[in-house]
Coordinates of C-alpha atoms and ligand atoms in Angstrom, one line a residue:
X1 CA 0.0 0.0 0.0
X2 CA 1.6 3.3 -1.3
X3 CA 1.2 6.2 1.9
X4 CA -1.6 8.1 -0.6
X5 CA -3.7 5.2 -0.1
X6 CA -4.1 5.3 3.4
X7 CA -7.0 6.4 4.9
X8 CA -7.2 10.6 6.4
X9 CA -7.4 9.6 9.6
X10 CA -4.8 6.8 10.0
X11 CA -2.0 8.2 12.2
X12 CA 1.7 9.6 11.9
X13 CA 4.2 8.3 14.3
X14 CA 6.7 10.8 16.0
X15 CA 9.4 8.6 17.0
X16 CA 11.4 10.5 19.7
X17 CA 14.8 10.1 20.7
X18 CA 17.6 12.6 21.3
X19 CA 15.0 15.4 20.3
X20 CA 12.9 15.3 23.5
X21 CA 11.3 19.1 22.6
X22 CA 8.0 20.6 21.1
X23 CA 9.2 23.9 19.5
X24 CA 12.3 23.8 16.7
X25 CA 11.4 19.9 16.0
X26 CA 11.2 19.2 12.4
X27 CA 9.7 16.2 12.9
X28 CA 7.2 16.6 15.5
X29 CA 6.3 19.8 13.1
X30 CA 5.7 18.2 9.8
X31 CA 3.9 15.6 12.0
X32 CA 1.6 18.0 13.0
X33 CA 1.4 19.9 9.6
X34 CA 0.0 16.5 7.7
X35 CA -3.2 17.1 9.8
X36 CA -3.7 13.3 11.0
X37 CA -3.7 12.0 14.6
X38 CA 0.0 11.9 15.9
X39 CA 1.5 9.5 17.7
X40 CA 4.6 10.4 19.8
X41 CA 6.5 7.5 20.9
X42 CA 9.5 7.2 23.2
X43 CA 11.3 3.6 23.0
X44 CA 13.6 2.9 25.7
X45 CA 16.0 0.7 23.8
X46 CA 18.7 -1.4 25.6
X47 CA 18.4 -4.2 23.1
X48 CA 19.0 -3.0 19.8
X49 CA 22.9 -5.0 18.7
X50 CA 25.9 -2.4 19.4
X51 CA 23.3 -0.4 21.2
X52 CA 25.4 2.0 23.8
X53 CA 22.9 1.7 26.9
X54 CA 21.8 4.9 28.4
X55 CA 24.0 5.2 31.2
X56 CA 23.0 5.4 35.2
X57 CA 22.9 9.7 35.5
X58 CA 21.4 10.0 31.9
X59 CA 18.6 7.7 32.9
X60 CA 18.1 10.0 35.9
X61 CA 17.9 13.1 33.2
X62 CA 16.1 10.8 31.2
X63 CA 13.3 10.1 33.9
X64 CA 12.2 14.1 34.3
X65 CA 12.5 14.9 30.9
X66 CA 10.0 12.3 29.4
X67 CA 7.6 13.5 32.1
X68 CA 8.1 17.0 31.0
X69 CA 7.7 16.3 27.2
X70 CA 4.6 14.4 28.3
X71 CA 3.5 17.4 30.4
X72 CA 3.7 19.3 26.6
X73 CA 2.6 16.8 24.8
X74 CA -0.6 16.2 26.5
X75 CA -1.5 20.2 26.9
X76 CA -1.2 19.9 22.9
X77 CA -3.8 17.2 22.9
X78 CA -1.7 13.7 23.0
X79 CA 0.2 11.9 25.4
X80 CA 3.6 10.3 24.6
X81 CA 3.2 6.8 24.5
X82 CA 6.4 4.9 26.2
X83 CA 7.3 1.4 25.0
X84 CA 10.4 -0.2 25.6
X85 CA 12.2 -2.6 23.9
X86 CA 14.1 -3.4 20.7
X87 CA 12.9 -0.2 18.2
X88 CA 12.3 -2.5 15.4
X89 CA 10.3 -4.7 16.6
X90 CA 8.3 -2.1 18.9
X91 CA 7.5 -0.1 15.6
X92 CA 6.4 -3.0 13.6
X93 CA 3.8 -3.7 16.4
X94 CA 3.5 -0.3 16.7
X95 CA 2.1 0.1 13.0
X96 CA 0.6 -3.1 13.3
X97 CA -1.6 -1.9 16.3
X98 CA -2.6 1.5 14.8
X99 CA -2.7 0.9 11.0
X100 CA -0.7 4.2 10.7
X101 CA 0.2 5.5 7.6
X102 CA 3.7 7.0 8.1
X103 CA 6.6 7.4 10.4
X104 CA 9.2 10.7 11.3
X105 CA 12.1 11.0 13.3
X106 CA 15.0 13.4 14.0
X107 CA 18.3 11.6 13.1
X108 CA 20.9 10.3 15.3
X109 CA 24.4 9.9 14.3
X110 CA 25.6 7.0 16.6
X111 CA 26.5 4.8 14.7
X112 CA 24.4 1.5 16.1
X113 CA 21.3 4.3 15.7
X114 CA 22.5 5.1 12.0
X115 CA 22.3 1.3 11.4
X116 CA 19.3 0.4 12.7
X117 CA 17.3 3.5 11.2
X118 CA 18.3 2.3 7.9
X119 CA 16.5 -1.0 8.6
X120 CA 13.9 0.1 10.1
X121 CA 13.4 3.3 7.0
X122 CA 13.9 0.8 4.6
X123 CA 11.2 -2.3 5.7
X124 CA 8.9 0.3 6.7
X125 CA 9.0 2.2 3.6
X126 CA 8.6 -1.3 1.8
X127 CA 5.3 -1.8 4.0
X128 CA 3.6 1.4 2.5
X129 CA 4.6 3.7 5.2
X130 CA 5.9 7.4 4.3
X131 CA 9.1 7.5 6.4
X132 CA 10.5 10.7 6.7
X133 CA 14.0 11.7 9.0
X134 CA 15.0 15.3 9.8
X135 CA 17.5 16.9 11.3
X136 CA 16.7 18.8 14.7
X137 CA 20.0 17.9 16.9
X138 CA 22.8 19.9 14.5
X139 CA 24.1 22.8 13.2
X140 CA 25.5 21.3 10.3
X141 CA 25.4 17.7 9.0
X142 CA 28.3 15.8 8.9
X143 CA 28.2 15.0 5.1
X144 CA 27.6 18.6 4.0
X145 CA 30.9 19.6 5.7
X146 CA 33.7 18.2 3.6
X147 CA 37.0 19.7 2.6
X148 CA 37.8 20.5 -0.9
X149 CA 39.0 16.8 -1.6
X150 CA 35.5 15.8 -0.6
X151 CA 37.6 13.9 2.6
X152 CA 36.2 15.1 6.0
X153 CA 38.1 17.6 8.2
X154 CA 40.0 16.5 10.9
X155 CA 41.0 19.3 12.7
X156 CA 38.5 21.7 14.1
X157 CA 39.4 25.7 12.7
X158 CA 39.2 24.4 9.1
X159 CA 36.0 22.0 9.9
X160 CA 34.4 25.0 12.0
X161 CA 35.2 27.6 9.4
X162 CA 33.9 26.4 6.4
X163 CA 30.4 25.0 8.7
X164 CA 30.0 28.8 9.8
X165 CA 29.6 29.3 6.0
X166 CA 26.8 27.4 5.5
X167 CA 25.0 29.1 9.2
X168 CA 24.4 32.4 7.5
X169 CA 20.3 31.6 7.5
X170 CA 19.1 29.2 10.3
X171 CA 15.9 28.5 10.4
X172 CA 13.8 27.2 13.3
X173 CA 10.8 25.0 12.7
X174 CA 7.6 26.3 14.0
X175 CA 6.0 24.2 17.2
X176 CA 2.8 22.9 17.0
X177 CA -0.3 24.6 18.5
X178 CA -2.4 21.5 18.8
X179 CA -2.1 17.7 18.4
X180 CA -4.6 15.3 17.5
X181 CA -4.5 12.4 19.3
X182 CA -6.2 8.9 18.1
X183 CA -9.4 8.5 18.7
X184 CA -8.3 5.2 20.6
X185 CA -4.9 5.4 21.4
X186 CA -2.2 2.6 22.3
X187 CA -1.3 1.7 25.6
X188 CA 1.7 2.2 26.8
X189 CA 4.5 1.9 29.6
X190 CA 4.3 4.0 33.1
X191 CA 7.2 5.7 33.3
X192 CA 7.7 5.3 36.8
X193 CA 7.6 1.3 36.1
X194 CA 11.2 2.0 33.9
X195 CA 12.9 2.7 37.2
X196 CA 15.1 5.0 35.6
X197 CA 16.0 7.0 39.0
X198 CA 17.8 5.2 41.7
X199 CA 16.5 4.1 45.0
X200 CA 18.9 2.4 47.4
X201 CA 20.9 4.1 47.7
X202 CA 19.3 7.1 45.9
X203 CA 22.9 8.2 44.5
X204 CA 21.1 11.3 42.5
X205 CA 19.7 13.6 45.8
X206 CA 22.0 15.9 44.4
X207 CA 21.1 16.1 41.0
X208 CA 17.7 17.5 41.8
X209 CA 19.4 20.5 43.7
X210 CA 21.1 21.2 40.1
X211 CA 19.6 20.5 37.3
X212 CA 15.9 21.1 35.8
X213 CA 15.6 18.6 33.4
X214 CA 12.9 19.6 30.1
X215 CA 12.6 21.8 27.7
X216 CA 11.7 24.8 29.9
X217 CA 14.6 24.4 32.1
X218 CA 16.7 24.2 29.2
X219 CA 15.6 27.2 28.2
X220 CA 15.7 28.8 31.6
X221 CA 19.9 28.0 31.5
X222 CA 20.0 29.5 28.0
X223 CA 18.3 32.4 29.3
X224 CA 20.0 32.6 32.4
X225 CA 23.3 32.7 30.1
X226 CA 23.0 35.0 28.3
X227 CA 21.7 37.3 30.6
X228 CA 24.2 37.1 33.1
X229 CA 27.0 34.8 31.9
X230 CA 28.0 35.0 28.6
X231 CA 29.5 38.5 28.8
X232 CA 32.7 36.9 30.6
X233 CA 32.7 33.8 28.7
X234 CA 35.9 33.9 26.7
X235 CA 38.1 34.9 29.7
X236 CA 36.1 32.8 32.5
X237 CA 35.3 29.6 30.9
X238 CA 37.9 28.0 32.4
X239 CA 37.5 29.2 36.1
X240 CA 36.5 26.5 37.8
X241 CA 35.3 28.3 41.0
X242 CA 33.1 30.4 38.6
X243 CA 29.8 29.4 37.3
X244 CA 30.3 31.3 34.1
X245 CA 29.4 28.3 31.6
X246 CA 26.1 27.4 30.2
X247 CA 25.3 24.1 31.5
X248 CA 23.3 23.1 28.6
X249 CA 24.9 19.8 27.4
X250 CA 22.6 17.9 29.1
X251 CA 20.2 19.9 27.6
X252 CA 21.7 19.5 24.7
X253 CA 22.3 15.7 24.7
X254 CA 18.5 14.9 24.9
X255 CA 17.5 17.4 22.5
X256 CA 15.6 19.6 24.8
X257 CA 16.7 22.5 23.1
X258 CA 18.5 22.7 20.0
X259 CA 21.5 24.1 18.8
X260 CA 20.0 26.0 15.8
X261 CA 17.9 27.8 18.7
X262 CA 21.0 28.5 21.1
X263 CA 22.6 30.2 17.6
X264 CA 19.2 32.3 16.8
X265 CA 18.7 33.1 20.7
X266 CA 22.5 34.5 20.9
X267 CA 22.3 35.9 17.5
X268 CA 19.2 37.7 18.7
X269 CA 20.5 38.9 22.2
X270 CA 23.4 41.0 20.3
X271 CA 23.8 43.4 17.8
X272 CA 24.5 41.7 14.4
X273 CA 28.5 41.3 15.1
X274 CA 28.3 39.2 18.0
X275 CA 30.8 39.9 20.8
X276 CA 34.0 37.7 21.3
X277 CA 32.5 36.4 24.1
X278 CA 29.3 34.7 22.4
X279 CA 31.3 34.0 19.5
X280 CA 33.4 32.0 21.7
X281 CA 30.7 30.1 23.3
X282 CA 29.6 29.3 19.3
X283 CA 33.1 27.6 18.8
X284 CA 32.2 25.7 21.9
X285 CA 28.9 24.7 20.1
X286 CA 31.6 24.2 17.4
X287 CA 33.4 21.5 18.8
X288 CA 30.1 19.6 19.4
X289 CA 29.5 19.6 16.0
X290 CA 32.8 18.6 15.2
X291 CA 32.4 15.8 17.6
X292 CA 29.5 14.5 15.8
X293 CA 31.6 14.5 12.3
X294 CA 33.9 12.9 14.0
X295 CA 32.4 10.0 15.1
X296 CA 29.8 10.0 12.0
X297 CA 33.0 9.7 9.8
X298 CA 34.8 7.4 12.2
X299 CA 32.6 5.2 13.9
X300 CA 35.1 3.5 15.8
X301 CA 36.2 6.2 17.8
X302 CA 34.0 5.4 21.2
X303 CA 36.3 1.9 20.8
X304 CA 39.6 2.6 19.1
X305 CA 42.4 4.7 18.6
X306 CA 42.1 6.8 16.3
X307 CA 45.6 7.2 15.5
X308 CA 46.9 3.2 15.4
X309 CA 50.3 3.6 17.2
X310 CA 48.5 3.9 20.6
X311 CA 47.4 0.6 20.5
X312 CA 50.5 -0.4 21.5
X313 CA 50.6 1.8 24.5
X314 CA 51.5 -0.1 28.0
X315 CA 48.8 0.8 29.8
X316 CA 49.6 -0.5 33.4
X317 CA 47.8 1.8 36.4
X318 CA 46.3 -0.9 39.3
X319 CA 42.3 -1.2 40.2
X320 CA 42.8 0.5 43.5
X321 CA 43.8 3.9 41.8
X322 CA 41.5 3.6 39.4
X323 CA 38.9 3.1 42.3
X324 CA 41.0 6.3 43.8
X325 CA 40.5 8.7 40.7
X326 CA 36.5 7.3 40.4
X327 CA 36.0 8.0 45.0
X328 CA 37.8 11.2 44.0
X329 CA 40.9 10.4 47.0
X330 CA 43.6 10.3 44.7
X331 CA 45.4 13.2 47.2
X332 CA 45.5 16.1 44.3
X333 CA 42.8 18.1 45.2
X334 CA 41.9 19.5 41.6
X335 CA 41.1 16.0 40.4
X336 CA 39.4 14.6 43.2
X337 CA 37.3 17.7 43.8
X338 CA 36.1 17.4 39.8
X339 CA 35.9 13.7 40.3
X340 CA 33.4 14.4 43.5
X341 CA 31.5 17.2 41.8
X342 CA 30.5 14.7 39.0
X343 CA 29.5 12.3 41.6
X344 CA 26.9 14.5 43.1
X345 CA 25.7 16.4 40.3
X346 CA 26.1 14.4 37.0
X347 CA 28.8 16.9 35.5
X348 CA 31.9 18.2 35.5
X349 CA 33.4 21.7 34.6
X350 CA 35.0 21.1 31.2
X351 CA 38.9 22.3 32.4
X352 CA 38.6 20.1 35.3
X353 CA 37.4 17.1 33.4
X354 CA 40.5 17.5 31.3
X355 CA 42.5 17.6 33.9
X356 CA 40.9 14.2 35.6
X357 CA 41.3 12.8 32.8
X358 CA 44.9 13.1 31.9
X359 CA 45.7 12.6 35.1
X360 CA 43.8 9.1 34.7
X361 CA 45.6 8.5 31.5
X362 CA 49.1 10.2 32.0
X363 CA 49.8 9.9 35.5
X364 CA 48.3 6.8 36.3
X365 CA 48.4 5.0 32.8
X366 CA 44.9 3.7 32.6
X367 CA 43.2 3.4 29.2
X368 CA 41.4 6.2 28.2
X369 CA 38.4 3.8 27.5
X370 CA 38.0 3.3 31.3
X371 CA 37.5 6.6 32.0
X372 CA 35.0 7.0 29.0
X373 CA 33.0 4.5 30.5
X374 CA 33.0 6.0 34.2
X375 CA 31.7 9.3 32.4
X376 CA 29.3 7.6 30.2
X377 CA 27.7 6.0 33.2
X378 CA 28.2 9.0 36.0
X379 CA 27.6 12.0 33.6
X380 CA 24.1 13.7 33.4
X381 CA 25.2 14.7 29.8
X382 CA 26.8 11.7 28.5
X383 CA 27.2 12.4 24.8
X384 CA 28.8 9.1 22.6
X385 CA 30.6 11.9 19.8
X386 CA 31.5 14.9 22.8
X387 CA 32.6 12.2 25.0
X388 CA 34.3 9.8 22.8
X389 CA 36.3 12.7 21.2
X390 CA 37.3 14.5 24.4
X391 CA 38.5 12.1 25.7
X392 CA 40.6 10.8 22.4
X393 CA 41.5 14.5 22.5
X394 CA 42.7 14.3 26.0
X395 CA 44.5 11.0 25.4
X396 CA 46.5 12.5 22.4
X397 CA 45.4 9.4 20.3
X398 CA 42.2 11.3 18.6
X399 CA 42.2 13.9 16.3
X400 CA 43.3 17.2 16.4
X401 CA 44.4 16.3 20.2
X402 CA 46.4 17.5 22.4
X403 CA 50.1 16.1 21.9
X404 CA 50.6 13.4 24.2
X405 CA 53.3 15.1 26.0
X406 CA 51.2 17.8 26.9
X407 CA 50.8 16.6 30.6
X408 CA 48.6 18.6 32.6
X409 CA 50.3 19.5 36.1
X410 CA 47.3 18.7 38.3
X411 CA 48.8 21.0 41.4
X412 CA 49.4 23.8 39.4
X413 CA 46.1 24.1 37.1
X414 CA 44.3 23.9 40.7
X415 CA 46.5 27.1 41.2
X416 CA 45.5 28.5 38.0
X417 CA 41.9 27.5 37.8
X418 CA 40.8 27.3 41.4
X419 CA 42.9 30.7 42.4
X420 CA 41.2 30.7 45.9
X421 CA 40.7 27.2 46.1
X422 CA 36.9 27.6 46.6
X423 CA 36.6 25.0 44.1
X424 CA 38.4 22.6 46.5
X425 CA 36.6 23.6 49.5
X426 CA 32.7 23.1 48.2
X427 CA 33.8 19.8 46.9
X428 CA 36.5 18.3 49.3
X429 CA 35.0 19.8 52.0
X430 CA 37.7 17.7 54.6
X431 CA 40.0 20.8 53.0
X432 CA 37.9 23.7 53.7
X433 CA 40.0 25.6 56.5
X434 CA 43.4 25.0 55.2
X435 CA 44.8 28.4 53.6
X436 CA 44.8 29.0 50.2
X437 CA 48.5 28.3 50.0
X438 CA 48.2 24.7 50.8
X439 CA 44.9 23.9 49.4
X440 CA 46.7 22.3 46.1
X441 CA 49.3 20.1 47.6
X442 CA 48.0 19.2 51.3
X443 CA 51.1 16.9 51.3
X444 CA 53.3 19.8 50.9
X445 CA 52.0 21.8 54.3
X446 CA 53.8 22.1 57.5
X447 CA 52.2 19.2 60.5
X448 CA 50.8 22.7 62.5
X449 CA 48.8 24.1 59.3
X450 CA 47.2 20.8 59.2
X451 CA 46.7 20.1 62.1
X452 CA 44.9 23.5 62.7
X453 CA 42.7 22.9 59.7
X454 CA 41.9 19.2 61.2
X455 CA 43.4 17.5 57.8
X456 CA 45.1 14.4 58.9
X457 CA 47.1 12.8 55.9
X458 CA 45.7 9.5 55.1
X459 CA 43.3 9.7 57.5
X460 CA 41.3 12.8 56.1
X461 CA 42.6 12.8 52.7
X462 CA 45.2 10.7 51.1
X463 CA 49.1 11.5 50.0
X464 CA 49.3 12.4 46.3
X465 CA 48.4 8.2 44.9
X466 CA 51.4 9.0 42.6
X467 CA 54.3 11.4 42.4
X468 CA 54.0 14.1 39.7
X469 CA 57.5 14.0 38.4
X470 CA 57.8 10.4 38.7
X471 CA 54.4 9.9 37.1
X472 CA 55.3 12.4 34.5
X473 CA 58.4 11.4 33.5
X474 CA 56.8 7.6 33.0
X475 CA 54.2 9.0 30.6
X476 CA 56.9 10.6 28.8
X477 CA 59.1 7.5 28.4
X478 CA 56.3 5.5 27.2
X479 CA 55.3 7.5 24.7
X480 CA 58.8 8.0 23.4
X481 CA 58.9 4.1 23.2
X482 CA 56.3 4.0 21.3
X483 CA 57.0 6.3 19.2
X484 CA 60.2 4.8 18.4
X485 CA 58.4 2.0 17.8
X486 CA 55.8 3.4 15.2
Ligands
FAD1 P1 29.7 25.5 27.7 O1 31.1 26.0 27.9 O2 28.6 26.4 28.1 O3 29.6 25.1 26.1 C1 28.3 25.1 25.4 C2 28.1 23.8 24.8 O4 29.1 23.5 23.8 C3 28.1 22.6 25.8 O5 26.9 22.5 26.4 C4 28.4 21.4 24.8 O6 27.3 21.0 24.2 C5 29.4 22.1 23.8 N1 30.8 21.8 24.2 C6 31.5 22.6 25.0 N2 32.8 22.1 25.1 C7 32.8 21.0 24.3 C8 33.8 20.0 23.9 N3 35.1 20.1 24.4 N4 33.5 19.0 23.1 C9 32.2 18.9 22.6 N5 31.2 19.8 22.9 C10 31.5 20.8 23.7 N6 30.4 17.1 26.7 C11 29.2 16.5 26.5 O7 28.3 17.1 26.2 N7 29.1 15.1 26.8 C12 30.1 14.4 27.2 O8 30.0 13.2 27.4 C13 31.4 15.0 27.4 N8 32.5 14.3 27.9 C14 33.7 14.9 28.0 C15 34.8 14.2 28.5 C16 36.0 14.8 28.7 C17 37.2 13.9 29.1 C18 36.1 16.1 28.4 C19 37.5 16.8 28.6 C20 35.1 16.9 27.9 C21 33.8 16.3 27.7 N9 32.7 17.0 27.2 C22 31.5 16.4 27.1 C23 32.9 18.4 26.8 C24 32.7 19.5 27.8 O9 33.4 19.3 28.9 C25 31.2 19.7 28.1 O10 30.4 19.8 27.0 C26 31.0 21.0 28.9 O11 31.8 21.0 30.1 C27 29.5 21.2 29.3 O12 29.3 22.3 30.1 P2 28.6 23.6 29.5 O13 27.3 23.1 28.9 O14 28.5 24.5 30.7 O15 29.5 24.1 28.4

């Protein structure tokens, strides 16, 4: 049956995913444009083969954000229906139960998604459906940015420079004013049944303090951001002690806003030129986007090197400091305050989560892969492309990264980053009274100073789990091995 030949009232499908908004959906719009019943659908998918499983903090995000599109959905006249399972076979039933006559999506650009959408496009579309994808989570798609050898970029100015040429007119698409929902519509999960949040222990009583998950709290940081943040961007970005970032990737990641709207909204909020400030926080958009044609081009990268002489590297650090680094105790203050601040909250400041992870990688010469999967499973804004290339990046085995002998001191970016060490003190609170000028290196401070500030080495806090210039000078040597090696 061709889709003409369905009859007006057989439904459309909105298949959500990583697009979990109402307004600047493309596919939720043309859903709604059509004029049938619509029928938005979330699958939670754990079975689908290759399938990276939503990790423990995103299922947390997860959780308040499908009750907020619900929320949406069902002021605009349908619930979102929740069915769980492998998407294939959920969609064939799907279609099966409702006779629909077609089927939309945003795209997704992992590559066990990019697989199984082709499947499921193509035997749908053979069964008479009009299947239709759209894209609502970039800027630019990675196949339309390509160097002049029609190769993709692999290093982010040239990538982000010729993408900027192709954002002179974005266009949002408009948000439904009203759904209309099935005159008898499928059952579904209860979201509550998912268990998505944790209960004992209920790891995440933080997370609520922080975050608002949903489109209007996505919103509200954009906002907020502009307003009062953005203006010191470019200089304070990398201050952790100062909340002067946007905390949208989670946001982000799920799709409750989009990045077309965070380049209209900042395009809007200044005069035409837009300060170096905002344009700053664009390139940081940027690198998302670069992420994505990264991992679009190179779907290995969540699993392998990217550059092949590190798979020779001798990885060696024990279980018990990789437990150290995850607890945050690994008696460097910078790290293990980052590494406690993700614990609680889901997220990490960006300088301080590249300085956890080189110290992960470099100092204690654990794979970089370990530490990809700590974040996939802790971080509220676990991203397979931003996290997979970071921490390539990081590693100095992904592209355009940071040469490996580039070894962050962890002592003195605390100095740099953490000036005051306030940082420190909200994080690691057993370090709060000791004065600024031992708040780095504990170790290094005199028995009296700690004593007065009741910090009793590896009692309270640990020694330093390695020694800097040991550690360092190890990194170093295996690197030069290898590369004498290569
Ligand atoms: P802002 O500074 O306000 O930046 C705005 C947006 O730009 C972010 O929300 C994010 O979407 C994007 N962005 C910023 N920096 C980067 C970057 N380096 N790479 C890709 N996108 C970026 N980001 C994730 O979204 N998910 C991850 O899983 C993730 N894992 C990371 C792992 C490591 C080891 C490192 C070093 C970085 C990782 N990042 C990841 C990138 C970055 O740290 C976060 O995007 C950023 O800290 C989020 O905070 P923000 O929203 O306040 O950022």
């Amino acid at each position: 049956m061709s889709a003409a030949t369905h009859p007006s009232d057989a439904p459309i499908i909105v298949w959500f995913r990583q697009d979990l908004r109402i307004a600047d959906n493309p596919a939720l719009a043309h859903a709604a444009q059509t004029g049938r019943p619509v029928i938005p659908v979330f699958i939670l998918d754990d079975e689908t083969p290759g399938v990276w499983k939503t990790g423990s903090a995103s299922r947390w995000w997860l959780h308040y954000s499908l009750k907020s599109l619900n929320d949406n959905l069902t002021r605009l006249g349908t619930p979102l229906l929740l069915r769980r399972g492998n998407s294939a076979v959920i969609l064939d039933q799907l279609v099966a139960e409702t006779r629909a006559a077609g089927i939309v999506w945003n795209r997704c650009y992992e590559p066990f998604a990019r697989d199984r959408d082709a499947i499921i496009k193509s035997e749908l579309g053979n069964a008479g459906l009009d299947v239709k994808s759209f894209n609502g989570s970039l800027l630019v798609e990675p196949w339309t940015v390509q160097t002049k050898s029609d190769a993709p970029y692999r290093v982010f100015t040239p990538f982000w420079r010729e993408a900027r040429t192709q954002l002179t007119d974005v266009a949002l698409a408009a948000a439904p004013r009203h759904l209309t929902a099935m005159e008898s519509s499928p059952s579904g999960d209860c979201l509550n049944d998912w268990a998505l949040r944790p209960s004992q222990p209920n790891w995440a009583e933080g997370f609520s303090e922080t975050w608002e998950p949903g489109e209007l709290g996505a919103h509200a940081a954009l906002e907020h951001f502009l307003e009062r943040r953005v203006k010191d961007y470019a200089e304070g970005r990398d201050r952790a002690d100062l909340n002067i970032t946007s905390t949208l990737s989670p946001h982000l990641h799920w799709g409750e806003i989009s990045p077309a709207q965070i380049w209209t909204a900042v395009h809007a909020s200044g005069d035409e030129d837009v300060s170096r400030d905002a344009q700053k926080f664009l390139s940081e958009i940027g690198w998302r986007e670069f992420s994505y044609n990264l991992l679009f081009h190179f779907p290995t990268f969540p699993t392998d090197n990217h550059q092949v002489r590190f798979d020779d590297f001798p990885w060696q650090g024990t279980e018990t400091q990789f437990k150290a680094w995850t607890r945050g105790r690994t008696g460097y203050p910078f790290v293990d305050a980052g590494m406690r601040q993700l614990w609680k909250t889901g997220w990490m400041h960006n300088r301080v989560r590249m300085v956890a992870a080189s110290f992960l990688i470099k100092h204690l010469m654990i794979d970089w892969r370990r530490g990809q999967d700590w974040f996939w499973d802790t971080l509220v804004d676990a991203d397979l492309a931003s996290n997979s290339a970071s921490w390539q990046w990081v590693a100095g085995s992904g592209a355009d990264a940071a040469p490996y002998f580039r070894i962050f001191n962890p002592t003195t970016q605390g100095e740099k980053f953490d000036p005051k060490g306030a940082y420190i003190r909200k994080w690691v609170p057993e370090l709060a009274k000791l004065p600024t000028k031992w708040i780095h290196a504990p170790h290094t401070a005199p028995a009296e100073v700690l004593a007065a500030a009741n910090v009793s080495l590896d009692q309270t806090y640990p020694r330093p789990i390695v020694d800097h210039k040991h550690a360092r000078d190890r990194a170093l040597s295996a690197f030069k091995n290898l590369k004498a090696a290569a």
